[in-house]
Coordinates of C-alpha atoms in Angstrom, one line a residue:
M1 CA -18.2 -16.6 13.2
S2 CA -21.6 -17.9 12.1
I3 CA -23.4 -16.8 9.0
R4 CA -25.9 -15.0 11.2
E5 CA -23.1 -12.9 12.6
I6 CA -21.9 -11.6 9.3
P7 CA -22.7 -7.9 9.1
R8 CA -25.3 -6.8 6.6
G9 CA -23.2 -3.9 5.4
L10 CA -19.8 -2.6 4.5
V11 CA -17.2 -3.6 7.2
N12 CA -14.1 -1.8 5.9
L13 CA -15.7 1.5 4.8
R14 CA -14.2 4.9 5.7
D15 CA -13.9 8.4 4.5
V16 CA -10.2 8.8 3.8
A17 CA -10.3 12.2 5.4
S18 CA -10.8 10.5 8.7
S19 CA -7.1 9.4 8.5
T20 CA -5.6 12.8 7.5
A21 CA -6.6 16.4 8.1
R22 CA -5.0 17.2 4.7
V23 CA -8.0 15.8 2.7
R24 CA -11.5 17.2 2.5
P25 CA -14.2 15.1 4.1
G26 CA -16.9 13.6 1.9
V27 CA -14.8 13.4 -1.3
L28 CA -12.9 10.1 -1.3
L29 CA -14.3 6.9 0.3
R30 CA -12.7 3.4 0.5
S31 CA -14.3 0.1 1.4
D32 CA -14.7 -3.6 0.8
A33 CA -17.1 -4.8 -1.9
P34 CA -20.8 -3.8 -1.5
H35 CA -23.3 -6.7 -1.6
S36 CA -26.9 -6.7 -2.5
G37 CA -29.1 -6.4 0.6
D38 CA -26.5 -4.4 2.5
D39 CA -27.8 -1.8 5.0
A40 CA -27.0 1.8 3.9
P41 CA -23.9 3.0 5.6
E42 CA -23.7 6.0 7.9
V43 CA -21.0 7.9 6.1
G44 CA -21.7 11.4 4.8
E45 CA -23.4 11.5 1.4
W46 CA -24.6 8.1 0.2
P47 CA -24.7 6.7 -2.4
P48 CA -21.5 8.2 -3.9
A49 CA -21.5 9.8 -7.3
V50 CA -18.9 7.4 -8.7
V51 CA -17.8 3.9 -7.7
V52 CA -14.4 2.6 -8.9
D53 CA -14.6 -1.2 -8.7
L54 CA -11.1 -2.7 -8.9
R55 CA -12.1 -6.4 -8.8
D56 CA -11.6 -9.0 -11.5
D57 CA -14.8 -10.4 -13.1
A58 CA -14.5 -13.7 -11.3
E59 CA -14.7 -12.0 -7.9
K60 CA -18.2 -10.8 -8.7
S61 CA -21.0 -13.2 -7.8
E62 CA -23.7 -10.7 -8.8
D63 CA -24.1 -7.4 -10.7
H64 CA -22.8 -4.5 -8.8
P65 CA -25.6 -3.5 -6.3
L66 CA -25.0 0.2 -7.0
L67 CA -25.5 -0.1 -10.7
G68 CA -28.3 2.3 -11.8
V69 CA -27.8 4.3 -8.6
C70 CA -24.5 5.8 -9.5
R71 CA -21.8 5.5 -12.1
V72 CA -19.8 2.3 -11.7
V73 CA -16.4 2.1 -13.4
D74 CA -14.8 -1.3 -13.7
L75 CA -11.0 -1.3 -13.5
P76 CA -9.7 -4.9 -12.9
L77 CA -6.4 -3.9 -11.5
L78 CA -5.0 -7.5 -11.1
G79 CA -5.8 -8.4 -14.7
G80 CA -7.2 -11.9 -13.9
R81 CA -4.5 -12.8 -11.4
A82 CA -7.2 -13.0 -8.6
T83 CA -8.9 -15.9 -10.5
M84 CA -8.2 -19.6 -10.6
D85 CA -8.5 -19.4 -14.4
A86 CA -5.0 -17.8 -14.5
D87 CA -2.0 -20.0 -15.3
E88 CA -1.2 -22.2 -12.2
E89 CA 2.4 -21.2 -12.2
D90 CA 1.6 -17.5 -12.5
V91 CA -0.8 -17.7 -9.6
A92 CA 1.8 -19.5 -7.5
A93 CA 4.4 -16.9 -8.3
F94 CA 1.9 -14.1 -7.6
L95 CA 1.3 -15.5 -4.1
R96 CA 5.0 -16.1 -3.4
A97 CA 5.8 -12.5 -4.2
G98 CA 3.7 -11.4 -1.2
L99 CA 2.2 -8.0 -0.8
G100 CA 5.4 -6.2 -1.8
G101 CA 5.5 -7.9 -5.2
M102 CA 1.7 -7.5 -5.7
Y103 CA 1.9 -3.8 -5.0
A104 CA 4.9 -3.2 -7.2
S105 CA 3.2 -5.1 -10.0
M106 CA 0.4 -2.5 -10.0
L107 CA 2.9 0.1 -11.1
E108 CA 3.7 -1.7 -14.3
G109 CA 2.0 -2.6 -17.6
E110 CA -1.7 -2.7 -18.0
A111 CA -2.2 -2.3 -14.3
A112 CA -0.4 1.0 -14.4
V113 CA -2.8 2.2 -17.1
L114 CA -5.8 1.2 -15.0
L115 CA -4.3 2.9 -11.9
V116 CA -3.9 6.1 -13.9
R117 CA -7.6 5.8 -14.9
A118 CA -8.6 5.3 -11.3
I119 CA -6.9 8.5 -10.3
E120 CA -8.6 10.3 -13.2
E121 CA -12.0 9.2 -12.0
I122 CA -11.3 10.5 -8.5
A123 CA -10.0 13.8 -9.9
R124 CA -12.9 14.4 -12.3
A125 CA -16.0 13.1 -10.4
D126 CA -18.8 15.5 -9.6
G127 CA -19.4 14.2 -6.0
P128 CA -18.1 11.6 -3.7
V129 CA -16.0 8.7 -5.1
L130 CA -16.0 5.2 -3.6
V131 CA -12.9 3.1 -4.4
H132 CA -13.2 -0.6 -3.5
C133 CA -12.0 -4.1 -4.4
T134 CA -13.1 -7.2 -2.5
A135 CA -11.4 -6.5 0.8
G136 CA -10.7 -2.8 0.4
K137 CA -7.1 -3.5 1.3
D138 CA -4.6 -4.2 -1.5
R139 CA -5.8 -2.7 -4.8
T140 CA -7.8 -0.1 -2.9
G141 CA -4.9 0.6 -0.6
V142 CA -2.5 1.2 -3.6
T143 CA -5.0 3.4 -5.4
V144 CA -5.8 5.5 -2.3
A145 CA -2.1 5.7 -1.4
L146 CA -1.2 7.0 -4.8
A147 CA -4.0 9.6 -4.7
L148 CA -2.8 10.8 -1.3
A149 CA 0.8 10.9 -2.3
L150 CA -0.1 12.9 -5.4
V151 CA -1.7 15.6 -3.2
G152 CA 1.2 15.7 -0.8
V153 CA -0.1 13.7 2.2
P154 CA 3.0 12.5 4.2
D155 CA 4.0 8.8 4.1
D156 CA 3.2 8.2 7.7
E157 CA -0.4 9.3 7.3
I158 CA -0.8 7.2 4.2
V159 CA 0.5 4.2 6.1
A160 CA -1.7 5.0 9.1
D161 CA -4.8 4.9 6.8
Y162 CA -3.7 1.6 5.2
V163 CA -3.2 -0.3 8.5
R164 CA -6.7 0.7 9.8
T165 CA -8.0 -2.2 7.6
A166 CA -6.3 -4.8 9.8
E167 CA -8.9 -4.6 12.5
N168 CA -11.7 -5.1 10.0
M169 CA -10.2 -8.2 8.2
P170 CA -12.1 -10.9 10.2
H171 CA -15.5 -9.5 9.0
V172 CA -14.1 -8.8 5.5
H173 CA -13.1 -12.5 5.2
A174 CA -16.5 -13.6 6.4
R175 CA -18.3 -11.5 3.8
A176 CA -16.0 -12.6 1.1
R177 CA -16.4 -16.3 1.9
R178 CA -20.1 -15.9 1.7
T179 CA -20.5 -14.1 -1.6
V180 CA -17.3 -14.1 -3.7
A181 CA -17.4 -16.3 -6.8
A182 CA -15.9 -19.8 -6.1
R183 CA -13.0 -19.5 -8.6
T184 CA -11.2 -16.7 -7.0
V185 CA -7.8 -17.3 -5.3
G186 CA -9.1 -16.1 -1.9
A187 CA -11.9 -18.7 -2.0
Q188 CA -9.6 -21.6 -2.6
L189 CA -9.0 -22.8 1.0
A190 CA -6.6 -25.4 -0.2
L191 CA -4.1 -22.8 -1.5
D192 CA -1.1 -22.0 0.6
I193 CA -1.8 -18.3 0.9
P194 CA 0.8 -16.4 3.0
K195 CA -0.7 -14.9 6.1
E196 CA 0.8 -11.5 5.1
I197 CA -1.7 -11.4 2.2
L198 CA -4.6 -11.7 4.7
S199 CA -3.4 -8.8 6.8
A200 CA -2.4 -5.2 6.4
P201 CA 1.1 -4.7 7.8
A202 CA 2.6 -1.3 7.8
A203 CA 5.8 -2.6 6.1
A204 CA 3.8 -3.5 2.9
M205 CA 2.6 0.1 2.4
E206 CA 6.0 1.5 3.5
G207 CA 7.6 -0.7 0.8
F208 CA 5.1 0.6 -1.8
L209 CA 5.8 4.2 -1.0
D210 CA 9.6 3.5 -1.1
D211 CA 9.0 2.0 -4.6
L212 CA 7.2 5.1 -5.7
A213 CA 10.1 7.2 -4.3
S214 CA 12.6 5.1 -6.3
R215 CA 10.7 6.0 -9.4
G216 CA 11.0 9.7 -8.8
G217 CA 7.9 10.0 -6.6
A218 CA 4.2 9.7 -7.1
E219 CA 3.9 12.6 -9.7
A220 CA 6.8 11.5 -11.7
W221 CA 5.5 7.9 -11.9
F222 CA 2.0 9.2 -12.7
L223 CA 3.1 11.3 -15.6
A224 CA 5.4 8.6 -17.0
A225 CA 2.5 6.1 -16.8
G226 CA 0.3 8.3 -19.0
G227 CA -1.3 10.7 -16.5
T228 CA -1.4 14.4 -17.1
P229 CA -0.5 17.5 -15.1
E230 CA -4.1 18.7 -15.5
T231 CA -5.3 15.5 -13.7
V232 CA -2.9 16.1 -10.9
A233 CA -4.0 19.7 -10.5
A234 CA -7.7 18.6 -10.6
L235 CA -7.0 15.9 -8.0
R236 CA -5.4 18.5 -5.7
R237 CA -8.3 20.8 -6.1
R238 CA -10.7 18.0 -5.2
L239 CA -8.9 16.5 -2.3
R240 CA -6.8 19.1 -0.5
A241 CA -8.4 20.4 2.6

């Protein structure tokens, strides 16, 4: 793919309601990272009221293009592990763990606190919410999966939404190579990055949902991680069709 063929707009954007009839349209959007100069997408109400940006700072080669247009909330869910400034052994272990290890790690420690905050933003926003990371696959996938699980969407529909990203990954990679800051893990072509991390296999999301179930389910995990019943109730009012 040449630089001229890289789309001038979001390539992994969708209304989560397009994957399940159990969610109201126009409330929760997910995507890859917006770039300055992007064409406006054709998806319901744009721009959204709130943007939840899950990227590390080193993944950002520019100020968020929606700053000043809507409220942008920074929640770096990987806590620096997406950058080459992290300890080399930690980065290697992070990659070896694969998607299953990555997703499980977001349910622990500081990442869990930020994940709870992301759900709070979705629940309390006054208008559409866009959740994104760089690709709109892993951090976005976990956040959206948790939101859907909390409102009672069945696992198979959550997995079906997640795997829709796979067909978009070639364009996602092209956009990331062009604009992501050079010190991110994904930009280091010399790294031995497992192919699984560059795809969206159903087994990865199935494993995450199994992990949630082993912790008592989405709501039990959320409350144990610092979330409140009021937030769960607000999320259900916002999202349920």
